[in-house]
Amino acid sequence: MSQTIVQKRKPIFFYPALPEIKLCFAVTIATVAYAWYCVYLASTKFQFKIGHMASVHDLPLIGQRFRDDTNWEWFRWRPHAFNALPFLAMHSILFNIGEKILPTKLWTYGIIGYSMIASAFMYTPQLLGISLLQGILLFATTYFTRSWKCPYQISVIVIYPEFEKQLKLRKTEPRNWKKTLIFIARIAFWWALTEAILYFFYFEAMLTDYHFAFKLPKNEFVTLGMAMGSFFHLKYVVIFGYQAVFARLDNMRPPDGPICISRVALYSKIWRAFDRGLYAYFKEYIFIPICAPTFSIPRKIFGVFASYTFVLIWHGFQHHNIVWIGLNIIELFLEYSAKILYSNPSVQMWREKRISDVNFRRILGWLQVVCFAVGLYSNFYFLGGSQVGQMFVQRIFWEETWTLRWPFFLLITLGYFYMQVAMEVDRNASLRAEREEIEEAEKEKLLKSGAKKSTKKVN
């Protein structure tokens, strides 16, 4: 099995401090607050009708409220998560306590047997049988030399070498119960917030009522896209975190949760840091094998297309997914073309002579708005479907952007401030990582010097 050497990405340009960054934060925070107010305002105008996915609930101190059940993924995942809780809790008990009191072989077969029984109860014996048959047939017909496993059901993907490594390390690594309990509290809080949002912000339902959405004022309509993206992120914080809770209780190290999309300017980072397990899978088993050993530009381009084809197969060959993938490829090539251009030493020297670092960061802010806009339109298709995507293209691109009306200039100006905030977050993260590396190096030096002194005393 091939082992991938992980190298840290060296940035080709370090973001300098920006004098007006406080203004950028103030404008961005005010914009987001106003956007959520607009979503709430539009929600108060919306009336649920027969055919809309909704349910009525009595909330303490508030009274009766509709809950928007339009998001099919959350609507189906919520009851499954509650039903799976006792099975996952029992698995965690058997996994941690059974290992200490049972022989290794008996414990291994016991965990496998329990997992099969629990899966039969949660998904029906028929689905369990189909899943086992599929695995047996795949193994028998292809003799996989590379394999992957979903150890915590449905969502958290861990490539098999990493899973195997964690199984060995969990026996020796100390448990940090404080961090685990804080993590559980965080996931519980985000779960409660996700549920609460559905009682007051009906963006999903409004976007399925195309006649209503088309009649909304532009300032209210455009904020529905922001709410849809934010809810998507929040939903997966909970879905991934739910599985990660039990992984942490088992002293495993699941992938980090999805990066907050509200602080990301370039969509290549979302691909790397949203579904980290899926990214690790297609990087390890698709992109790197295609690009190796030369990692030439033609191989990389083919690797990108092959990786995105895999993602398309994963999500399904539907029109909105094809548009989503196509726009993402365009955004990625725009982004990497600019990086390749700036990687040229002569271009860098020309820029350093004529444009200061601070002014270059300002220019980057305007340029990144282009990539960000392409990524946004792609997400409207991915999250809302073809009709929702076409609505945003019609009402924002054709009616405002193409005609160069004032809302377009307002949006790109707000986008510029947002890009600067995203850059500042990246800058602070880089500085923090640099400080941590220095501290680690100093600790290692102290340990080495202490070890040398102790050996001298012994001698």
Coordinates of C-alpha atoms in Angstrom, one line a residue:
M1 CA 0.0 0.0 0.0
S2 CA 1.4 3.3 -1.0
Q3 CA 2.1 5.9 1.6
T4 CA 1.6 9.5 0.9
I5 CA 4.1 12.0 2.2
V6 CA 2.2 14.9 3.6
Q7 CA 3.8 18.3 2.9
K8 CA 2.7 21.6 4.3
R9 CA 1.5 24.0 1.6
K10 CA 3.9 27.0 1.5
P11 CA 1.9 30.1 0.6
I12 CA 3.3 32.2 -2.3
F13 CA 2.1 35.4 -0.6
F14 CA 1.8 36.1 3.1
Y15 CA -1.1 38.5 3.8
P16 CA 0.2 41.7 5.6
A17 CA -1.7 43.5 8.3
L18 CA -4.4 45.7 6.8
P19 CA -4.9 49.2 8.4
E20 CA -8.6 49.3 7.7
I21 CA -9.3 45.7 8.9
K22 CA -11.6 46.9 11.7
L23 CA -13.8 48.6 9.2
C24 CA -13.9 45.4 7.1
F25 CA -15.1 43.4 10.1
A26 CA -17.7 46.0 11.1
V27 CA -19.1 46.1 7.5
T28 CA -19.2 42.3 7.3
I29 CA -20.8 41.8 10.7
A30 CA -23.4 44.4 10.0
T31 CA -24.1 42.9 6.5
V32 CA -24.6 39.4 8.0
A33 CA -26.9 40.7 10.7
Y34 CA -29.0 42.6 8.2
A35 CA -29.1 39.6 5.9
W36 CA -30.5 37.4 8.7
Y37 CA -33.0 40.1 9.5
C38 CA -34.1 40.1 5.9
V39 CA -34.6 36.3 6.0
Y40 CA -36.7 36.7 9.1
L41 CA -38.7 39.5 7.5
A42 CA -39.4 37.4 4.4
S43 CA -40.3 34.4 6.6
T44 CA -43.0 36.5 8.4
K45 CA -44.6 37.1 5.0
F46 CA -44.6 33.5 4.0
Q47 CA -47.6 31.3 4.4
F48 CA -47.4 27.5 4.5
K49 CA -49.9 25.9 2.1
I50 CA -51.0 22.3 1.4
G51 CA -48.0 20.5 -0.2
H52 CA -45.3 22.4 1.8
M53 CA -43.2 20.3 4.1
A54 CA -43.9 21.7 7.5
S55 CA -45.2 20.7 11.0
V56 CA -46.8 22.7 13.8
H57 CA -45.2 22.6 17.3
D58 CA -46.0 24.3 20.7
L59 CA -42.8 26.1 21.8
P60 CA -42.4 27.1 25.5
L61 CA -43.1 30.8 26.1
I62 CA -43.7 31.3 22.4
G63 CA -46.7 29.2 21.4
Q64 CA -47.5 27.5 18.2
R65 CA -44.9 27.8 15.4
F66 CA -44.5 26.1 12.0
R67 CA -41.3 24.2 11.6
D68 CA -39.8 24.1 8.1
D69 CA -39.2 20.5 7.2
T70 CA -38.3 21.1 3.6
N71 CA -34.7 20.1 3.9
W72 CA -35.1 16.4 3.2
E73 CA -31.6 15.4 4.5
W74 CA -32.1 17.0 7.9
F75 CA -35.8 15.8 8.0
R76 CA -34.6 12.2 7.6
W77 CA -31.4 12.4 9.6
R78 CA -33.0 13.8 12.8
P79 CA -35.2 10.8 13.7
H80 CA -32.4 8.4 12.6
A81 CA -30.0 10.1 14.9
F82 CA -32.3 9.7 17.9
N83 CA -33.1 6.0 17.0
A84 CA -29.3 5.3 16.6
L85 CA -28.3 6.8 20.0
P86 CA -28.8 3.7 22.2
F87 CA -27.1 1.5 19.6
L88 CA -24.1 3.8 19.3
A89 CA -24.0 4.2 23.1
M90 CA -24.0 0.4 23.6
H91 CA -21.3 0.1 20.9
S92 CA -19.1 2.6 22.8
I93 CA -19.5 0.6 26.0
L94 CA -18.7 -2.7 24.4
F95 CA -15.8 -1.1 22.4
N96 CA -14.1 0.4 25.5
I97 CA -15.0 -2.0 28.3
G98 CA -15.2 -5.3 26.3
E99 CA -11.6 -4.8 25.1
K100 CA -10.3 -4.9 28.7
I101 CA -12.2 -8.0 29.9
L102 CA -12.4 -10.2 26.8
P103 CA -9.7 -11.9 24.7
T104 CA -8.8 -9.9 21.6
K105 CA -10.2 -12.5 19.1
L106 CA -13.5 -12.8 21.0
W107 CA -13.8 -9.0 21.4
T108 CA -13.2 -8.4 17.7
Y109 CA -15.8 -10.9 16.6
G110 CA -18.2 -9.6 19.3
I111 CA -17.9 -6.0 18.0
I112 CA -18.5 -7.2 14.4
G113 CA -21.5 -9.3 15.5
Y114 CA -23.0 -6.4 17.5
S115 CA -22.5 -4.0 14.6
M116 CA -24.3 -6.3 12.3
I117 CA -27.2 -6.8 14.7
A118 CA -27.5 -3.1 15.4
S119 CA -27.4 -2.3 11.7
A120 CA -30.2 -4.9 11.1
F121 CA -32.4 -3.1 13.7
M122 CA -31.6 0.4 12.4
Y123 CA -31.8 -0.3 8.6
T124 CA -33.7 -3.7 8.4
P125 CA -32.1 -7.1 7.8
Q126 CA -32.7 -6.8 4.1
L127 CA -30.5 -3.7 3.7
L128 CA -27.8 -5.3 5.9
G129 CA -27.8 -8.4 3.7
I130 CA -27.5 -6.3 0.5
S131 CA -24.6 -4.4 2.1
L132 CA -22.8 -7.5 3.0
L133 CA -23.4 -9.1 -0.4
Q134 CA -22.2 -6.0 -2.1
G135 CA -18.9 -6.0 -0.1
I136 CA -18.3 -9.7 -0.7
L137 CA -18.9 -9.4 -4.5
L138 CA -16.7 -6.3 -4.8
F139 CA -13.9 -8.1 -2.9
A140 CA -14.3 -11.3 -4.9
T141 CA -14.3 -9.6 -8.3
T142 CA -11.6 -7.0 -7.8
Y143 CA -9.3 -8.2 -5.0
F144 CA -8.8 -4.6 -3.7
T145 CA -5.3 -3.9 -2.7
R146 CA -6.5 -0.5 -1.4
S147 CA -9.5 -0.2 0.8
W148 CA -11.4 2.3 2.8
K149 CA -13.9 2.0 5.6
C150 CA -16.7 4.1 7.1
P151 CA -16.3 3.1 10.7
Y152 CA -18.9 5.4 12.2
Q153 CA -21.8 4.9 9.9
I154 CA -23.0 7.1 6.9
S155 CA -21.1 10.3 7.3
V156 CA -17.6 10.3 8.7
I157 CA -15.2 8.7 6.2
V158 CA -11.9 7.4 7.3
I159 CA -9.5 5.8 4.8
Y160 CA -8.5 2.4 6.0
P161 CA -4.7 3.0 6.8
E162 CA -5.7 5.9 9.0
F163 CA -8.4 3.8 10.7
E164 CA -5.9 0.9 11.3
K165 CA -3.4 3.4 12.7
Q166 CA -6.0 4.9 15.1
L167 CA -7.0 1.4 16.4
K168 CA -3.4 0.9 17.5
L169 CA -2.8 4.3 18.9
R170 CA -6.0 4.4 21.0
K171 CA -4.6 1.9 23.4
T172 CA -1.6 4.1 24.4
E173 CA -2.9 7.6 23.9
P174 CA -4.2 9.3 27.0
R175 CA -7.9 10.3 27.0
N176 CA -8.8 13.9 27.3
W177 CA -12.2 13.8 28.9
K178 CA -12.4 17.5 29.3
K179 CA -12.0 18.1 25.6
T180 CA -14.5 15.3 24.8
L181 CA -17.2 16.7 27.1
I182 CA -16.7 20.2 25.7
F183 CA -17.0 18.8 22.2
I184 CA -20.2 17.0 23.1
A185 CA -21.6 20.3 24.6
R186 CA -20.7 22.1 21.4
I187 CA -22.5 19.6 19.1
A188 CA -25.5 19.6 21.4
F189 CA -25.6 23.4 21.2
W190 CA -25.3 23.5 17.4
W191 CA -28.0 20.8 17.1
A192 CA -30.4 22.9 19.3
L193 CA -29.6 26.0 17.3
T194 CA -30.2 24.2 14.0
E195 CA -33.6 23.0 15.2
A196 CA -34.5 26.5 16.5
I197 CA -33.6 28.1 13.1
L198 CA -36.3 26.0 11.4
Y199 CA -39.0 27.6 13.5
F200 CA -38.3 31.2 12.6
F201 CA -36.4 31.2 9.2
Y202 CA -38.3 29.5 6.4
F203 CA -35.7 30.0 3.6
E204 CA -35.9 26.4 2.4
A205 CA -39.7 26.5 2.1
M206 CA -39.7 29.9 0.4
L207 CA -37.2 28.7 -2.2
T208 CA -39.5 25.8 -3.2
D209 CA -42.4 28.3 -3.7
Y210 CA -40.9 29.8 -6.9
H211 CA -43.8 32.3 -7.4
F212 CA -43.4 33.7 -3.9
A213 CA -39.5 33.8 -4.1
F214 CA -39.7 35.7 -7.5
K215 CA -41.9 38.3 -5.9
L216 CA -39.6 39.0 -3.0
P217 CA -37.7 42.3 -3.0
K218 CA -34.1 41.7 -4.1
N219 CA -32.6 42.5 -0.7
E220 CA -34.7 39.8 0.8
F221 CA -34.3 37.3 -2.0
V222 CA -30.5 37.4 -2.2
T223 CA -30.2 36.7 1.6
L224 CA -32.1 33.4 1.1
G225 CA -28.9 32.1 -0.6
M226 CA -26.8 33.1 2.3
A227 CA -29.2 31.4 4.8
M228 CA -29.2 28.2 2.6
G229 CA -25.4 28.0 2.6
S230 CA -25.1 28.7 6.4
F231 CA -27.7 26.1 7.2
F232 CA -25.9 23.5 5.0
H233 CA -22.7 24.1 7.0
L234 CA -24.5 24.0 10.4
K235 CA -26.3 20.8 9.4
Y236 CA -23.1 19.0 8.6
V237 CA -21.4 20.3 11.8
V238 CA -24.1 18.4 13.6
I239 CA -24.2 15.3 11.4
F240 CA -20.4 14.9 11.3
G241 CA -20.1 15.9 14.9
Y242 CA -22.7 13.3 16.0
Q243 CA -20.6 10.5 14.7
A244 CA -17.4 12.1 15.9
V245 CA -18.7 12.2 19.5
F246 CA -18.8 8.4 19.7
A247 CA -15.4 8.2 17.9
R248 CA -13.9 10.4 20.6
L249 CA -15.5 8.3 23.3
D250 CA -13.8 5.3 21.8
N251 CA -10.5 7.3 21.9
M252 CA -10.3 7.5 18.1
R253 CA -9.4 10.6 16.2
P254 CA -12.1 11.4 13.6
P255 CA -11.5 14.1 11.0
D256 CA -12.2 17.6 12.0
G257 CA -15.6 19.0 11.3
P258 CA -16.4 21.1 8.3
I259 CA -14.7 24.5 8.0
C260 CA -17.0 27.4 8.5
I261 CA -18.0 28.5 5.0
S262 CA -18.7 32.1 6.3
R263 CA -14.9 32.6 6.6
V264 CA -13.8 31.1 3.4
A265 CA -13.0 33.2 0.3
L266 CA -11.6 30.5 -2.1
Y267 CA -13.6 27.4 -2.8
S268 CA -10.5 25.2 -3.1
K269 CA -10.3 25.5 0.7
I270 CA -13.9 24.3 1.1
W271 CA -13.1 21.2 -1.0
R272 CA -10.1 20.4 1.3
A273 CA -11.7 21.3 4.6
F274 CA -15.4 20.6 4.5
D275 CA -15.8 16.9 4.0
R276 CA -12.2 16.1 5.0
G277 CA -12.7 12.3 4.9
L278 CA -14.1 12.4 1.4
Y279 CA -11.3 14.7 0.3
A280 CA -8.7 12.4 1.9
Y281 CA -10.2 9.5 0.0
F282 CA -10.2 10.9 -3.5
K283 CA -6.8 12.5 -2.9
E284 CA -5.2 9.3 -1.7
Y285 CA -6.9 6.9 -4.1
I286 CA -7.7 9.0 -7.2
F287 CA -5.7 12.2 -7.6
I288 CA -2.2 11.1 -6.3
P289 CA -2.2 7.7 -8.2
I290 CA -3.1 9.6 -11.4
C291 CA -0.5 12.4 -10.9
A292 CA 2.3 10.2 -9.7
P293 CA 5.2 9.9 -10.4
T294 CA 5.8 13.1 -12.4
F295 CA 3.0 15.4 -11.1
S296 CA 3.1 17.2 -14.4
I297 CA 0.5 19.8 -15.3
P298 CA -1.3 17.5 -17.8
R299 CA -1.5 14.8 -15.2
K300 CA -2.8 17.2 -12.6
I301 CA -5.5 18.5 -14.9
F302 CA -6.6 15.0 -15.7
G303 CA -6.5 14.2 -12.0
V304 CA -8.7 17.2 -11.2
F305 CA -11.3 16.0 -13.8
A306 CA -11.1 12.4 -12.6
S307 CA -11.6 13.6 -9.0
Y308 CA -14.6 15.8 -9.8
T309 CA -16.1 12.9 -11.9
F310 CA -15.9 10.8 -8.8
V311 CA -17.7 13.5 -6.8
L312 CA -20.3 13.7 -9.5
I313 CA -20.8 9.9 -9.3
W314 CA -21.0 10.2 -5.5
H315 CA -23.8 12.8 -5.7
G316 CA -25.6 11.6 -8.8
F317 CA -25.7 12.6 -12.5
Q318 CA -28.5 15.3 -12.2
H319 CA -28.6 18.6 -14.0
H320 CA -28.0 20.7 -10.8
N321 CA -25.0 18.6 -9.8
I322 CA -23.5 18.8 -13.3
V323 CA -23.8 22.6 -13.2
W324 CA -22.3 22.6 -9.7
I325 CA -19.3 20.5 -10.7
G326 CA -18.8 22.5 -13.9
L327 CA -18.7 25.9 -12.2
N328 CA -16.5 24.5 -9.5
I329 CA -14.0 23.3 -12.1
I330 CA -14.1 26.8 -13.7
E331 CA -13.5 28.4 -10.3
L332 CA -10.7 26.1 -9.5
F333 CA -8.9 26.8 -12.8
L334 CA -9.3 30.5 -12.3
E335 CA -7.8 30.3 -8.9
Y336 CA -4.9 28.0 -9.8
S337 CA -4.2 29.9 -13.0
A338 CA -3.7 33.1 -11.0
K339 CA -1.4 31.2 -8.5
I340 CA 0.7 29.7 -11.3
L341 CA 1.1 33.1 -12.9
Y342 CA 2.1 34.7 -9.6
S343 CA 4.5 31.8 -8.9
N344 CA 6.7 33.1 -11.7
P345 CA 9.7 34.8 -10.1
S346 CA 9.7 37.6 -12.7
V347 CA 6.0 38.4 -12.0
Q348 CA 6.7 38.4 -8.3
M349 CA 9.7 40.7 -8.7
W350 CA 7.7 43.1 -10.9
R351 CA 4.9 43.2 -8.3
E352 CA 7.3 43.8 -5.4
K353 CA 8.9 46.8 -7.2
R354 CA 5.7 48.5 -8.1
I355 CA 3.0 47.4 -5.7
S356 CA 3.3 47.3 -1.9
D357 CA 2.2 44.2 0.0
V358 CA -0.8 46.0 1.6
N359 CA -2.0 47.4 -1.8
F360 CA -1.5 44.0 -3.4
R361 CA -3.7 42.5 -0.7
R362 CA -6.3 45.1 -1.5
I363 CA -6.1 44.1 -5.2
L364 CA -6.4 40.4 -4.3
G365 CA -9.6 41.3 -2.4
W366 CA -11.3 42.5 -5.5
L367 CA -10.0 39.7 -7.7
Q368 CA -11.1 37.0 -5.2
V369 CA -14.7 38.3 -5.5
V370 CA -14.8 36.9 -9.0
C371 CA -13.8 33.3 -7.9
F372 CA -16.2 33.7 -4.9
A373 CA -19.1 34.7 -7.1
V374 CA -18.6 31.6 -9.4
G375 CA -18.5 29.4 -6.3
L376 CA -21.7 31.0 -4.9
Y377 CA -23.7 30.4 -8.1
S378 CA -22.5 26.8 -8.2
N379 CA -23.7 26.3 -4.6
F380 CA -27.1 27.8 -5.4
Y381 CA -27.5 24.9 -7.9
F382 CA -26.1 22.3 -5.6
L383 CA -28.1 23.2 -2.5
G384 CA -31.3 24.4 -4.1
G385 CA -31.6 22.4 -7.3
S386 CA -31.8 23.6 -10.9
Q387 CA -34.8 25.9 -10.6
V388 CA -33.4 27.7 -7.5
G389 CA -30.1 28.1 -9.2
Q390 CA -31.8 29.5 -12.3
M391 CA -33.7 31.9 -10.1
F392 CA -30.5 33.4 -8.7
V393 CA -28.9 33.5 -12.1
Q394 CA -31.9 35.4 -13.5
R395 CA -32.6 37.8 -10.6
I396 CA -29.0 38.6 -9.6
F397 CA -26.7 37.9 -12.6
W398 CA -28.9 38.8 -15.7
E399 CA -31.0 41.5 -14.0
E400 CA -28.4 43.2 -11.9
T401 CA -24.8 42.1 -12.8
W402 CA -25.0 41.9 -16.6
T403 CA -26.9 45.3 -16.7
L404 CA -24.4 46.9 -14.3
R405 CA -27.1 48.2 -12.0
W406 CA -26.4 49.6 -8.5
P407 CA -27.1 46.4 -6.6
F408 CA -24.3 44.7 -8.5
F409 CA -21.8 47.4 -7.3
L410 CA -23.2 47.2 -3.8
L411 CA -22.7 43.4 -3.7
I412 CA -19.2 43.4 -5.0
T413 CA -18.2 46.1 -2.5
L414 CA -19.6 44.1 0.3
G415 CA -17.9 41.1 -1.2
Y416 CA -14.5 43.0 -1.1
F417 CA -14.9 43.6 2.7
Y418 CA -15.9 40.0 3.2
M419 CA -12.8 38.8 1.3
Q420 CA -10.6 40.9 3.5
V421 CA -12.1 39.4 6.6
A422 CA -11.5 35.9 5.2
M423 CA -7.9 36.8 4.5
E424 CA -7.5 38.2 8.0
V425 CA -8.8 34.9 9.5
D426 CA -6.3 33.0 7.4
R427 CA -3.5 35.4 8.4
N428 CA -4.2 34.9 12.1
A429 CA -4.4 31.2 11.7
S430 CA -1.0 31.2 10.0
L431 CA 0.5 33.3 12.7
R432 CA -1.0 31.1 15.4
A433 CA 0.4 27.9 13.7
E434 CA 3.8 29.6 13.4
R435 CA 3.8 30.4 17.1
E436 CA 2.8 26.8 18.0
E437 CA 5.6 25.4 15.9
I438 CA 8.1 27.7 17.6
E439 CA 6.8 26.6 21.1
E440 CA 7.0 22.9 20.1
A441 CA 10.6 23.4 18.9
E442 CA 11.6 25.1 22.1
K443 CA 10.0 22.3 24.1
E444 CA 12.0 19.7 22.2
K445 CA 15.2 21.6 22.8
L446 CA 14.5 21.7 26.5
L447 CA 13.8 18.0 26.6
K448 CA 17.0 17.2 24.7
S449 CA 19.1 19.5 26.9
G450 CA 17.5 17.9 30.0
A451 CA 18.2 14.4 28.7
K452 CA 21.9 15.4 28.1
K453 CA 22.3 16.7 31.6
S454 CA 20.8 13.6 33.1
T455 CA 23.1 11.3 31.1
K456 CA 26.1 13.4 32.3
K457 CA 25.1 13.0 35.9
V458 CA 24.7 9.2 35.5
N459 CA 28.2 9.1 33.9

